[in-house]
Amino acid sequence: MSAVGRALYRHPTDLAVEGCLNAIADAGLTRDDIDGAAAFHIEGSAGVVEMIDTLGLKVDWFADLSIGPSQISAIFEAIMAVETGRARHVIVFHSSCEGTVRTTLGKGGSMPGSASATPERVSGMPEWWLPFGAPSAGNHIAMYAQRHMHLYGTTREQMAQIPIVQRRNAGLYDKSIYNTPLTMEDYLNARMITEPFCLFDCDIPIDFCTAIVISSTDATSGLRRPPLAVEATSHALKSRPSWDQFDDLSTMVLRDVGLDLWKHTDLTPGDVDVAGVYDGFTFITMAWLEALGFCGKGESGAFIEGGQRISLDGELPINTNGGQLSSGRMHGWGYLPEVCLQLWGDGGARQVPNGPEVGVVASGGGVFAGAMLVTRS
Amino acid sequence: MSTVPGPMRIPPLLTELNTDFWTGGLEGELRIQRCTHCATYHHPPTSVCRNCLRGGLTAQAVSGTATVMAFTINHHQWSPTATTEPYVIAIVELPEQDGLRITTNIVNCDVRDVHIDMPVRVVFEPLADVALPLFEPDR
Ligand SMILES: [Zn+2]
C-alpha cells in the first residue's frame, strides 16, 4: 500500500509506484521476479501499460481491467493467469487520485464516487438517474435500504452498528482517515445525506494505491511471508445489472455472487473467521451479510444489532481496519490486504483473536459484484 | 426559467434509442419501448428484445400511472446551484408489466407523505430540450 490521504496532490502513477514497490518488497521478491501485471484502471488511476513501462517490468502476461466482475476484477484475472500458467508472480494494483480531484473541483464539479468532471449532457447508465437529482450510488442504495426497512423492520439503530464498530477498529489502525470514537448519539444526530443514510453511512473519497502479489502455488518457496491460498472466487451475474430494473429492490446483484461462492468450496459461512465486506454505504454491507449466508434474507438488521457479533472479538469480525467508512474509499481494494494481514496474524492492535484461518472478501455489490475466500494454507 | 433552484439535473444526450422516452412528455405522453413481436416492454430502451432477441422495437404511450416501489428523501446539496430543500428520488413500477420501472422524482406533495406502494401518476417537467417524467400522488 502507498501513502493514503483525503487529498495528497500526487499523481496516481506516483502512488502506484510506491504501492507496487512496497508490495513486491513485502512479498520478499524483486522487480525481476514479477512476470505479470494487472490493474483496475478507471478515470483518475494508473493503467497497467504505464506501470509496466514505469517500473521496467518484463511480463509474460498483463491485463488492464475495468469494472467487471466488480472493482477487484484485476485480482480475479491474475488468479486465473497464475492458475493457467501464464505467469508466476503477478503484481495487481489500483491507484486513485479521486480525493484530490473531488477536493480540487469542489461541490458539483465532479461526480460523486469518481474522479470524473461533471458532464454537460449525460449518456450511458447514469442517463437514467442524473436527470433526477440522483448523482450518487448512495441515492440508489438508500432506496434499497428504505425498502429493506419497509419489508423487514430493519432500523437505523441496527444499521448504525456498522460505522460504530468499524470506527472502533479504525482507532487501532495507523492509516485510518477517521479514528475518533463514534457513538449512537453522534450517528442519530448526524446530517442526513439521502434517507435513511446520514453522513456516517457513506464512505469518503481518498487518494491511495493498493497493490498485491498473486503467485502461482508452485512459486511460493522463499517468500517472506507464509503464502495464503485462494480457496474460491465468485463472479456470477444472473440478473439485470441495473439499479432500477433488478428483480428484488431489497438486495442487489451481490445476491447471485454470494450464492455462487459456496458452490466452489467445501467451506461454509460458519467457517469464516474474518470478513472484508464492501461498505461504500452501510446497507451494502448488510446486503452482503445476507447474500453470503451469514444470516437469512431480511435478517441482517438483527444480525448486527448491538454490534458484538461483528466486532473484533465477535463471531464474524468485519472490516477490521475501519473499512471504507473510516479508512477511505479504496474502490473495494482495501479488503483483501486487510484480510491477509489478519490471516498472517499481523493485525497488531486490531488483530482478530484465536488465529483466524478463513477470510472472505466481497467487493462491489450494487450492479456488479465479486467475492473470494482466502485461507491459511 | 424558474428562479427556484431544484435538484441538480443533468440533461440526457439524445440518441436514436432514447429520444422517444425523453421527448414524449413534450406531447404529454410517457413512451416506453415495446417489442413488436412478443409485446415485451423495455426500459431503458435497448437495441434488441431481451425476451425474443429480435429487433423491431418501437416506443408506445403507456397509461402514466405507477406505484412507488422504493424511495429516498435526498437532503444533500449536490451542486452549489441546486436546492438545499429535501426532495424525493423514487423507483416507480408501471402497471403495464411486472418489474418495468423508472427512477424518477415524486413531486407536488410533502416529502414526508411519500410511502412505498403509493399510487402515482406522471407529470412532465421541461429540462433543456427534453421533458422529464416525474410522478405526483394519484389521488
Ligand atoms: Zn420480443
XYZ file of C-alpha atoms and ligand atoms in Angstrom:
517
model
C 0.000 0.000 0.000
C 1.082 3.565 -0.670
C 0.506 6.645 1.447
C -3.223 7.245 1.967
C -4.988 10.567 2.457
C -8.014 12.734 1.753
C -6.080 14.754 -0.854
C -2.383 14.005 -1.371
C -1.976 16.082 -4.585
C 0.104 13.271 -6.076
C -0.262 11.693 -9.492
C -1.893 8.227 -9.458
C 1.208 6.828 -11.222
C 3.395 8.106 -8.408
C 1.091 6.452 -5.865
C 1.096 3.234 -7.915
C 4.914 3.114 -7.994
C 5.013 3.407 -4.208
C 2.233 0.840 -3.708
C 3.664 -1.738 -6.138
C 7.254 -1.499 -4.878
C 6.028 -1.869 -1.285
C 4.005 -4.968 -2.202
C 6.889 -6.583 -4.120
C 9.282 -5.977 -1.219
C 6.712 -7.181 1.327
C 6.446 -10.452 -0.586
C 10.231 -10.870 -0.458
C 10.534 -10.512 -4.230
C 12.367 -8.137 -6.524
C 11.247 -6.379 -9.674
C 12.835 -9.116 -11.806
C 10.647 -11.815 -10.218
C 7.471 -10.148 -11.485
C 6.324 -11.647 -14.785
C 2.709 -10.495 -14.781
C 0.750 -7.330 -14.040
C -2.883 -6.310 -13.832
C -4.643 -3.080 -12.906
C -8.119 -1.839 -12.168
C -7.983 1.181 -14.410
C -10.657 3.868 -14.253
C -10.645 7.664 -14.510
C -8.048 9.045 -12.093
C -5.993 5.853 -11.780
C -2.793 4.437 -13.307
C -3.061 1.883 -16.115
C -1.112 -1.341 -16.367
C 0.860 -0.495 -19.528
C 2.018 2.758 -17.983
C 3.158 0.921 -14.857
C 4.926 -1.854 -16.762
C 6.952 0.825 -18.527
C 7.474 2.981 -15.436
C 8.767 0.051 -13.356
C 10.684 -1.533 -16.255
C 8.815 -4.836 -15.897
C 9.250 -7.671 -18.381
C 5.970 -9.561 -18.332
C 4.590 -12.727 -19.917
C 1.011 -11.670 -19.129
C -0.794 -8.440 -18.312
C -4.321 -7.073 -18.208
C -5.862 -3.628 -17.884
C -9.270 -4.168 -16.307
C -12.447 -2.220 -15.960
C -15.314 -2.848 -13.601
C -16.349 -6.428 -14.192
C -16.693 -8.591 -12.184
C -16.571 -5.880 -9.527
C -13.749 -3.435 -8.897
C -11.329 -6.265 -7.992
C -11.622 -7.842 -11.445
C -7.831 -7.498 -11.854
C -7.314 -9.749 -8.822
C -9.623 -12.424 -10.252
C -7.877 -12.234 -13.641
C -4.453 -12.538 -12.026
C -5.596 -15.637 -10.110
C -6.661 -17.210 -13.397
C -3.383 -16.172 -15.027
C -1.238 -17.986 -12.446
C -3.632 -20.963 -12.408
C -3.288 -21.368 -16.166
C 0.494 -20.955 -16.131
C 0.648 -17.602 -17.874
C 2.707 -16.081 -15.063
C 4.370 -16.963 -11.741
C 4.192 -13.674 -9.820
C 1.608 -11.089 -10.856
C 1.554 -7.599 -9.363
C -2.029 -6.363 -9.208
C -2.834 -2.813 -8.196
C -5.303 0.034 -8.143
C -4.402 3.647 -7.505
C -6.688 6.637 -7.384
C -6.491 10.415 -7.039
C -10.251 10.681 -6.508
C -9.702 12.537 -3.226
C -7.602 15.222 -4.892
C -9.958 15.540 -7.875
C -13.051 15.852 -5.663
C -11.311 18.395 -3.433
C -9.959 20.426 -6.354
C -13.136 20.534 -8.456
C -15.326 21.311 -5.456
C -19.013 20.671 -4.843
C -20.812 19.888 -8.087
C -17.577 19.983 -10.102
C -17.133 16.219 -10.240
C -19.357 13.192 -9.985
C -19.737 11.547 -6.558
C -17.790 8.292 -6.374
C -15.452 9.108 -9.256
C -12.577 11.270 -10.425
C -14.620 12.488 -13.423
C -15.711 16.065 -14.015
C -19.466 16.721 -14.162
C -20.662 16.375 -17.775
C -22.879 18.889 -19.628
C -25.005 16.057 -21.004
C -25.182 12.523 -19.697
C -25.168 9.230 -21.594
C -24.819 5.568 -20.664
C -26.173 4.149 -17.413
C -26.130 7.463 -15.474
C -28.537 8.855 -18.070
C -31.292 7.160 -16.096
C -30.549 8.903 -12.802
C -28.534 12.110 -13.311
C -31.569 13.997 -14.707
C -33.383 13.227 -11.440
C -31.002 14.751 -8.901
C -29.565 11.341 -8.009
C -25.828 11.606 -8.755
C -24.613 9.254 -6.014
C -24.762 5.471 -5.788
C -25.857 6.317 -2.257
C -29.181 7.588 -3.607
C -29.912 4.176 -5.107
C -28.626 2.104 -2.198
C -30.639 4.304 0.181
C -33.773 3.320 -1.733
C -32.859 -0.346 -1.279
C -32.245 0.250 2.425
C -35.613 2.001 2.751
C -37.362 -0.945 1.119
C -35.484 -3.375 3.391
C -36.720 -1.379 6.390
C -40.252 -1.440 4.987
C -40.259 -5.210 4.393
C -38.245 -6.462 7.367
C -38.480 -3.775 10.059
C -34.752 -3.012 9.868
C -33.844 0.102 11.892
C -31.295 2.899 11.677
C -30.077 1.919 15.161
C -29.192 -1.514 13.776
C -27.524 -0.050 10.681
C -25.521 2.316 12.917
C -23.525 -0.605 14.290
C -21.548 -0.869 11.061
C -19.955 2.610 11.271
C -19.732 2.475 15.081
C -17.934 -0.900 15.206
C -15.710 -0.072 12.247
C -14.742 3.307 13.727
C -13.565 1.466 16.841
C -11.389 -0.711 14.556
C -10.101 2.379 12.745
C -8.892 3.753 16.073
C -6.456 0.812 16.136
C -5.176 1.373 12.576
C -2.455 3.905 11.806
C -3.604 4.597 8.230
C -7.249 5.294 9.057
C -8.789 8.604 7.987
C -11.217 8.947 10.897
C -10.295 7.397 14.227
C -12.187 9.209 16.969
C -14.912 7.026 18.533
C -18.401 7.291 17.045
C -21.399 6.972 19.376
C -25.013 6.080 18.654
C -25.887 9.641 19.622
C -23.394 11.050 17.075
C -24.933 8.796 14.434
C -28.551 9.657 15.152
C -27.778 13.398 15.275
C -25.701 13.442 12.098
C -26.655 15.367 8.978
C -28.839 13.326 6.619
C -27.472 12.723 3.126
C -30.170 10.622 1.492
C -32.578 8.878 3.867
C -32.069 6.562 5.618
C -28.360 7.382 5.162
C -26.646 10.046 7.230
C -23.074 11.233 6.872
C -21.721 8.170 8.712
C -23.414 5.695 6.356
C -21.290 6.959 3.455
C -17.606 6.351 2.718
C -15.120 9.089 1.904
C -13.083 9.774 -1.241
C -9.313 9.462 -0.808
C -6.018 9.089 -2.678
C -4.195 5.770 -2.385
C -2.675 2.772 -4.108
C -3.273 -0.792 -3.037
C -1.043 -3.477 -4.549
C -0.933 -7.239 -4.013
C 1.274 -10.034 -5.379
C -0.657 -13.052 -6.705
C 1.699 -16.028 -7.055
C 1.390 -19.450 -8.581
C 1.162 -22.234 -5.964
C 4.447 -23.723 -7.276
C 6.310 -20.420 -6.932
C 5.861 -19.742 -3.238
C 9.056 -21.142 -1.721
C 11.339 -18.491 -0.283
C 8.671 -15.837 0.002
C 8.936 -13.550 3.007
C 5.508 -14.467 4.400
C 3.689 -17.800 4.516
C 1.574 -17.981 1.378
C -2.198 -17.701 1.724
C -4.424 -19.740 -0.572
C -7.316 -18.555 -2.698
C -9.960 -21.140 -1.838
C -12.714 -19.890 -4.133
C -13.796 -16.925 -6.215
C -17.236 -15.909 -7.411
C -18.250 -13.608 -10.253
C -21.812 -14.544 -11.142
C -24.182 -12.094 -12.830
C -27.607 -13.611 -13.470
C -29.984 -10.680 -13.095
C -30.276 -7.213 -14.625
C -27.155 -5.174 -13.767
C -29.301 -2.135 -13.124
C -30.285 -0.086 -10.080
C -33.966 0.086 -11.019
C -34.580 -2.997 -13.199
C -33.053 -5.529 -10.782
C -35.729 -8.020 -9.720
C -35.574 -7.537 -5.923
C -35.201 -3.994 -4.585
C -34.239 -5.212 -1.104
C -31.000 -6.896 -2.222
C -28.638 -6.359 -5.168
C -26.699 -8.311 -7.788
C -24.387 -9.393 -4.975
C -27.146 -11.926 -4.163
C -26.053 -14.196 -7.027
C -22.348 -13.800 -6.222
C -22.951 -14.709 -2.587
C -24.828 -17.868 -3.553
C -22.281 -18.849 -6.190
C -19.257 -18.541 -3.874
C -20.198 -21.587 -1.804
C -20.543 -23.781 -4.906
C -16.754 -23.619 -5.333
C -15.704 -24.803 -1.877
C -16.443 -27.308 0.871
C -16.241 -24.499 3.415
C -19.430 -22.956 4.767
C -20.268 -19.478 6.112
C -19.696 -20.820 9.632
C -16.031 -21.449 8.797
C -15.273 -17.776 8.112
C -13.171 -16.097 10.818
C -12.750 -12.595 9.376
C -14.581 -10.645 6.677
C -13.810 -7.717 4.406
C -17.205 -6.710 3.091
C -17.854 -3.773 0.792
C -19.002 -0.748 2.772
C -19.240 2.150 0.344
C -22.615 2.588 2.059
C -23.690 0.713 5.189
C -26.634 -1.090 3.649
C -24.460 -2.721 1.013
C -22.560 -4.464 3.842
C -25.841 -5.685 5.311
C -26.992 -6.997 1.943
C -23.665 -8.863 1.575
C -24.051 -10.459 5.024
C -27.386 -11.877 3.832
C -26.118 -12.822 0.378
C -23.084 -14.652 1.750
C -25.330 -16.662 4.064
C -24.110 -15.292 7.395
C -27.789 -14.673 8.156
C -31.079 -15.172 6.359
C -32.759 -12.823 3.911
C -34.042 -9.785 5.766
C -32.162 -10.724 8.960
C -29.060 -8.557 8.668
C -30.509 -5.893 10.981
C -30.966 -8.383 13.802
C -27.582 -9.976 12.969
C -25.631 -6.761 13.575
C -27.822 -5.430 16.386
C -25.704 -4.285 19.327
C -22.538 -4.702 17.251
C -20.996 -7.521 19.288
C -21.208 -10.160 16.557
C -19.258 -8.048 14.017
C -16.674 -6.659 16.462
C -13.023 -7.766 16.553
C -13.799 -10.372 19.232
C -17.194 -11.335 17.799
C -18.143 -14.371 15.741
C -17.736 -12.501 12.431
C -15.355 -9.526 12.692
C -15.907 -7.256 9.672
C -13.764 -4.541 8.124
C -11.147 -4.749 10.842
C -9.202 -1.671 9.671
C -12.287 0.562 9.693
C -13.342 -0.244 6.150
C -14.084 2.407 3.574
C -16.337 4.252 6.032
C -13.440 5.161 8.335
C -10.312 4.414 6.305
C -11.357 5.679 2.899
C -12.904 4.684 -0.399
C -10.451 2.192 -1.903
C -12.950 1.050 -4.532
C -13.038 -2.394 -2.961
C -9.224 -2.757 -2.873
C -8.707 -2.374 0.879
C -10.389 -5.612 1.956
C -8.010 -8.267 0.600
C -4.814 -6.733 2.073
C -6.510 -6.352 5.462
C -7.896 -9.902 5.462
C -4.404 -11.186 4.522
C -2.805 -9.276 7.422
C -5.375 -10.806 9.773
C -4.699 -14.345 8.494
C -0.949 -13.759 8.935
C -1.583 -12.596 12.499
C -0.082 -9.211 11.636
C -3.144 -7.147 12.584
C -1.323 -5.541 15.529
C -3.689 -3.834 17.982
C -6.648 -4.736 15.774
C -5.717 -8.414 15.373
C -8.692 -10.779 15.468
C -8.043 -13.213 18.358
C -7.538 -17.001 18.177
C -5.640 -17.169 14.891
C -8.187 -16.674 12.104
C -7.793 -19.214 9.302
C -10.504 -18.350 6.772
C -11.324 -14.914 5.395
C -13.942 -13.690 2.960
C -13.558 -10.660 0.702
C -16.597 -9.160 -1.021
C -16.354 -6.248 -3.394
C -18.928 -4.038 -5.065
C -22.441 -5.358 -4.953
C -24.954 -2.963 -6.475
C -24.776 -3.527 -10.215
C -21.580 -5.592 -10.277
C -20.052 -7.774 -7.589
C -17.304 -10.273 -6.824
C -16.233 -12.300 -3.811
C -13.437 -14.607 -2.740
C -12.378 -16.880 0.093
C -8.782 -16.821 1.348
C -7.298 -19.378 3.737
C -4.088 -20.099 5.602
C -2.695 -22.918 3.508
C -36.759 29.859 -16.488
C -37.561 29.031 -12.905
C -35.959 31.163 -10.198
C -36.455 28.450 -7.581
C -33.498 26.072 -7.678
C -34.437 22.400 -7.969
C -32.364 19.229 -7.685
C -29.073 19.029 -9.617
C -30.321 17.897 -13.026
C -28.011 16.955 -15.886
C -29.912 16.564 -19.174
C -29.503 13.379 -21.223
C -27.650 13.271 -24.521
C -30.357 12.434 -27.045
C -29.796 9.421 -29.280
C -31.896 7.452 -31.748
C -32.719 4.968 -28.985
C -33.703 7.302 -26.176
C -35.392 10.269 -27.911
C -38.926 8.861 -27.672
C -38.626 8.374 -23.926
C -37.144 11.782 -23.196
C -39.283 13.858 -25.555
C -42.669 12.075 -25.382
C -43.557 14.338 -22.497
C -43.399 17.387 -24.765
C -46.601 15.931 -26.231
C -47.910 14.780 -22.871
C -47.107 11.095 -23.341
C -44.942 8.680 -21.338
C -43.473 6.494 -24.075
C -41.881 3.131 -23.313
C -40.169 0.925 -25.857
C -42.013 -2.282 -26.786
C -41.226 -5.344 -28.930
C -43.473 -5.572 -31.999
C -43.054 -9.373 -31.994
C -43.628 -10.507 -28.404
C -45.054 -7.294 -26.857
C -42.432 -7.116 -24.084
C -41.791 -3.590 -22.759
C -38.211 -2.453 -22.260
C -36.730 0.271 -20.122
C -34.147 1.645 -20.560
C -34.564 1.451 -24.350
C -32.467 -1.232 -25.998
C -31.427 -2.379 -29.474
C -32.825 -5.913 -29.331
C -35.673 -7.520 -27.415
C -34.248 -9.192 -24.308
C -37.090 -11.725 -24.408
C -37.181 -12.909 -28.048
C -33.867 -11.458 -29.290
C -35.493 -9.848 -32.307
C -35.302 -6.242 -33.433
C -38.308 -4.120 -34.262
C -38.721 -2.174 -31.049
C -40.949 0.892 -31.072
C -41.970 3.392 -28.430
C -45.549 3.206 -27.242
C -47.554 5.508 -24.970
C -48.398 3.922 -21.602
C -51.038 4.887 -19.051
C -48.755 7.121 -16.988
C -49.820 5.595 -13.691
C -47.322 3.841 -11.436
C -46.625 2.578 -7.915
C -43.751 3.654 -5.653
C -41.524 0.616 -5.027
C -38.669 2.356 -3.201
C -37.713 5.931 -2.386
C -35.237 8.143 -0.571
C -35.580 11.690 0.703
C -32.426 13.404 -0.546
C -31.002 16.103 1.747
C -27.509 16.657 0.393
C -26.912 19.619 -1.880
C -25.011 18.028 -4.756
C -24.072 21.268 -6.520
C -23.821 24.900 -5.380
C -26.721 25.881 -7.657
C -29.018 23.036 -6.535
C -31.745 23.233 -3.948
C -30.992 22.823 -0.260
C -34.568 21.610 0.289
C -35.181 17.865 0.654
C -36.655 16.130 -2.397
C -37.770 12.588 -3.147
C -35.994 10.221 -5.535
C -38.031 7.094 -6.210
C -38.193 3.903 -8.224
C -41.731 3.506 -9.563
C -43.183 0.449 -11.284
C -45.547 0.795 -14.242
C -48.734 -1.327 -14.277
C -48.108 -2.373 -17.889
C -45.583 -5.103 -16.954
C -44.112 -6.705 -13.808
C -40.740 -5.191 -12.983
C -40.991 -2.366 -15.534
C -39.588 0.523 -13.535
C -38.365 4.103 -13.826
C -36.128 6.107 -11.499
C -37.766 9.496 -11.024
C -38.804 12.151 -8.501
C -42.074 12.298 -6.576
C -43.342 15.881 -6.699
C -46.351 18.031 -5.746
C -46.597 16.633 -2.218
C -44.842 16.887 1.126
C -41.729 14.670 1.097
C -42.990 13.063 4.332
C -46.173 11.890 2.605
C -44.363 9.586 0.172
C -44.548 5.891 1.022
C -43.873 2.507 -0.549
C -46.893 1.203 -2.533
C -48.158 4.782 -3.057
C -50.098 5.208 -6.327
C -48.651 7.970 -8.505
C -49.155 9.403 -11.984
C -46.784 11.059 -14.416
C -46.292 14.814 -14.784
C -43.666 16.324 -17.053
C -41.031 18.892 -16.226
C -39.114 20.595 -19.013
C -35.305 20.408 -18.911
C -33.292 21.736 -21.877
C -34.817 20.016 -24.945
C -36.455 17.133 -23.048
C -39.413 16.608 -20.705
C -38.575 14.704 -17.511
C -41.219 12.194 -16.458
C -41.783 12.945 -12.768
C -44.609 11.496 -10.690
C -47.163 13.014 -8.299
C -49.688 11.385 -5.961
C -52.571 9.807 -7.908
C -55.467 10.858 -5.721
Zn -39.636 -9.622 -28.233
